[in-house]
Amino acid sequence: MNGRRTRSAVVTALAAGLALSAAACGSSGSGGGKASATTAGPITITVGCEPPTSQATARKNWEADVAAFEKANPGVTVKGDDSSPCDDPATFDAKLASGRMDDVFYTYFTDGANVISSGQAADIQQYATQITEYKDI
């Protein structure tokens, strides 16, 4: 992926993560113990697949995107997860079942039903039109 496309993907993922987090806060699902959307105070979202420190340029771009996102969304803190591998099929189902999955995570197309049935996904369709590059996704 080129830098612009990677940056767009990260910003899109962060925007989706915020929408997912906000939707999950208001739901009656597991929600990982997050506060209600009506609760005043800061929100922290976890985002998987943060580039490792060994990928200095990608990590620097990631951190710049996170800083820009947090500046545009006061009260939202992004906590990156640089676990390797970031999309480990061996632990994926266990994280879903335990409610320990990051708020924003990569999944395989074939795992969609599993993610939904676990209660770890919220319907964010109402927010999708706010993503400027939605038609390209």
Coordinates of C-alpha atoms in Angstrom, one line a residue:
M1 CA 0.0 0.0 0.0
N2 CA 1.3 3.5 -0.7
G3 CA 1.5 6.1 2.1
R4 CA -1.6 8.0 1.1
R5 CA -3.7 4.9 0.9
T6 CA -2.4 3.6 4.1
R7 CA -3.1 6.9 5.9
S8 CA -6.6 6.9 4.5
A9 CA -7.2 3.4 5.7
V10 CA -6.0 4.2 9.2
V11 CA -8.1 7.4 9.3
T12 CA -11.1 5.4 8.1
A13 CA -10.5 2.7 10.6
L14 CA -10.2 5.2 13.4
A15 CA -13.5 6.9 12.3
A16 CA -15.2 3.5 12.1
G17 CA -13.7 2.7 15.5
L18 CA -15.2 5.8 17.1
A19 CA -18.5 5.1 15.5
L20 CA -18.3 1.4 16.7
S21 CA -17.3 2.5 20.1
A22 CA -20.1 5.0 20.4
A23 CA -22.6 2.5 19.2
A24 CA -21.3 -0.2 21.5
C25 CA -21.5 2.1 24.5
G26 CA -25.2 2.5 24.0
S27 CA -25.9 -1.2 23.3
S28 CA -26.8 -3.8 25.8
G29 CA -24.2 -6.2 24.4
S30 CA -21.0 -7.2 26.2
G31 CA -19.3 -3.9 25.3
G32 CA -16.1 -4.9 27.2
G33 CA -17.2 -2.9 30.3
K34 CA -17.3 0.4 28.5
A35 CA -19.2 3.3 30.0
S36 CA -22.6 4.3 28.6
A37 CA -22.6 6.8 25.8
T38 CA -24.6 9.1 28.1
T39 CA -21.8 9.1 30.7
A40 CA -19.8 12.3 30.7
G41 CA -16.1 11.8 30.4
P42 CA -13.4 10.6 28.1
I43 CA -13.6 7.5 25.9
T44 CA -10.7 5.3 25.1
I45 CA -10.8 3.0 22.1
T46 CA -8.3 0.3 21.3
V47 CA -7.2 -0.1 17.7
G48 CA -5.5 -3.3 16.5
C49 CA -2.6 -3.7 14.0
E50 CA -0.6 -0.7 15.1
P51 CA 2.7 -1.0 13.1
P52 CA 5.5 -2.3 15.3
T53 CA 8.4 -0.1 16.4
S54 CA 10.6 -2.0 13.9
Q55 CA 8.6 -0.4 11.1
A56 CA 9.6 3.2 11.9
T57 CA 8.0 5.0 9.0
A58 CA 4.7 3.2 9.3
R59 CA 4.7 3.7 13.1
K60 CA 5.4 7.4 12.7
N61 CA 2.5 7.7 10.2
W62 CA 0.2 5.8 12.5
E63 CA 1.1 8.1 15.4
A64 CA 0.5 11.2 13.3
D65 CA -2.9 9.8 12.2
V66 CA -3.8 9.1 15.8
A67 CA -2.7 12.5 17.0
A68 CA -4.8 14.2 14.2
F69 CA -7.8 12.0 15.1
E70 CA -7.5 12.8 18.8
K71 CA -7.2 16.5 18.1
A72 CA -10.3 16.4 15.9
N73 CA -12.2 14.3 18.5
P74 CA -11.5 15.8 22.0
G75 CA -12.2 13.4 24.7
V76 CA -11.3 10.3 22.6
T77 CA -8.1 8.6 23.3
V78 CA -6.8 5.9 20.9
K79 CA -4.8 3.1 22.4
G80 CA -2.9 1.2 19.7
D81 CA -2.3 -2.6 19.9
D82 CA 0.9 -3.6 18.2
S83 CA 0.6 -7.3 19.1
S84 CA 2.2 -9.5 16.5
P85 CA 0.7 -11.0 14.5
C86 CA -2.1 -8.5 14.7
D87 CA -4.7 -10.8 13.1
D88 CA -3.9 -14.1 14.7
P89 CA -6.5 -16.7 13.7
A90 CA -5.3 -18.9 16.6
T91 CA -6.5 -16.4 19.2
F92 CA -9.3 -14.6 17.2
D93 CA -12.2 -16.7 18.4
A94 CA -11.0 -16.7 22.0
K95 CA -10.8 -12.9 22.0
L96 CA -14.3 -12.6 20.6
A97 CA -15.7 -15.0 23.1
S98 CA -14.1 -13.3 26.1
G99 CA -14.9 -9.7 25.0
R100 CA -11.2 -8.9 24.9
M101 CA -11.1 -7.9 21.2
D102 CA -9.8 -4.5 20.3
D103 CA -12.6 -2.0 19.5
V104 CA -11.2 -1.7 15.9
F105 CA -9.8 -4.9 14.5
Y106 CA -9.1 -6.6 11.3
T107 CA -11.1 -9.7 10.4
Y108 CA -11.4 -12.0 7.5
F109 CA -14.4 -11.6 5.3
T110 CA -15.4 -15.2 6.2
D111 CA -15.5 -14.3 9.9
G112 CA -18.3 -11.7 9.7
A113 CA -21.0 -13.9 11.0
N114 CA -18.9 -15.0 13.9
V115 CA -18.0 -11.4 14.8
I116 CA -21.7 -10.4 14.7
S117 CA -23.0 -13.4 16.6
S118 CA -20.4 -12.8 19.4
G119 CA -21.8 -9.4 20.0
Q120 CA -18.5 -7.8 19.2
A121 CA -19.8 -5.8 16.2
A122 CA -22.3 -2.9 16.2
D123 CA -24.3 -1.8 13.2
I124 CA -22.5 1.3 12.1
Q125 CA -24.3 1.8 8.8
Q126 CA -25.7 5.2 10.0
Y127 CA -22.1 6.5 10.4
A128 CA -20.8 5.0 7.2
T129 CA -21.9 7.9 5.0
Q130 CA -19.7 10.2 7.1
I131 CA -16.6 8.5 5.8
T132 CA -15.5 10.6 2.8
E133 CA -14.0 7.7 0.9
Y134 CA -16.8 5.3 1.7
K135 CA -17.6 4.6 -1.9
D136 CA -14.0 3.4 -2.4
I137 CA -14.2 0.8 0.4

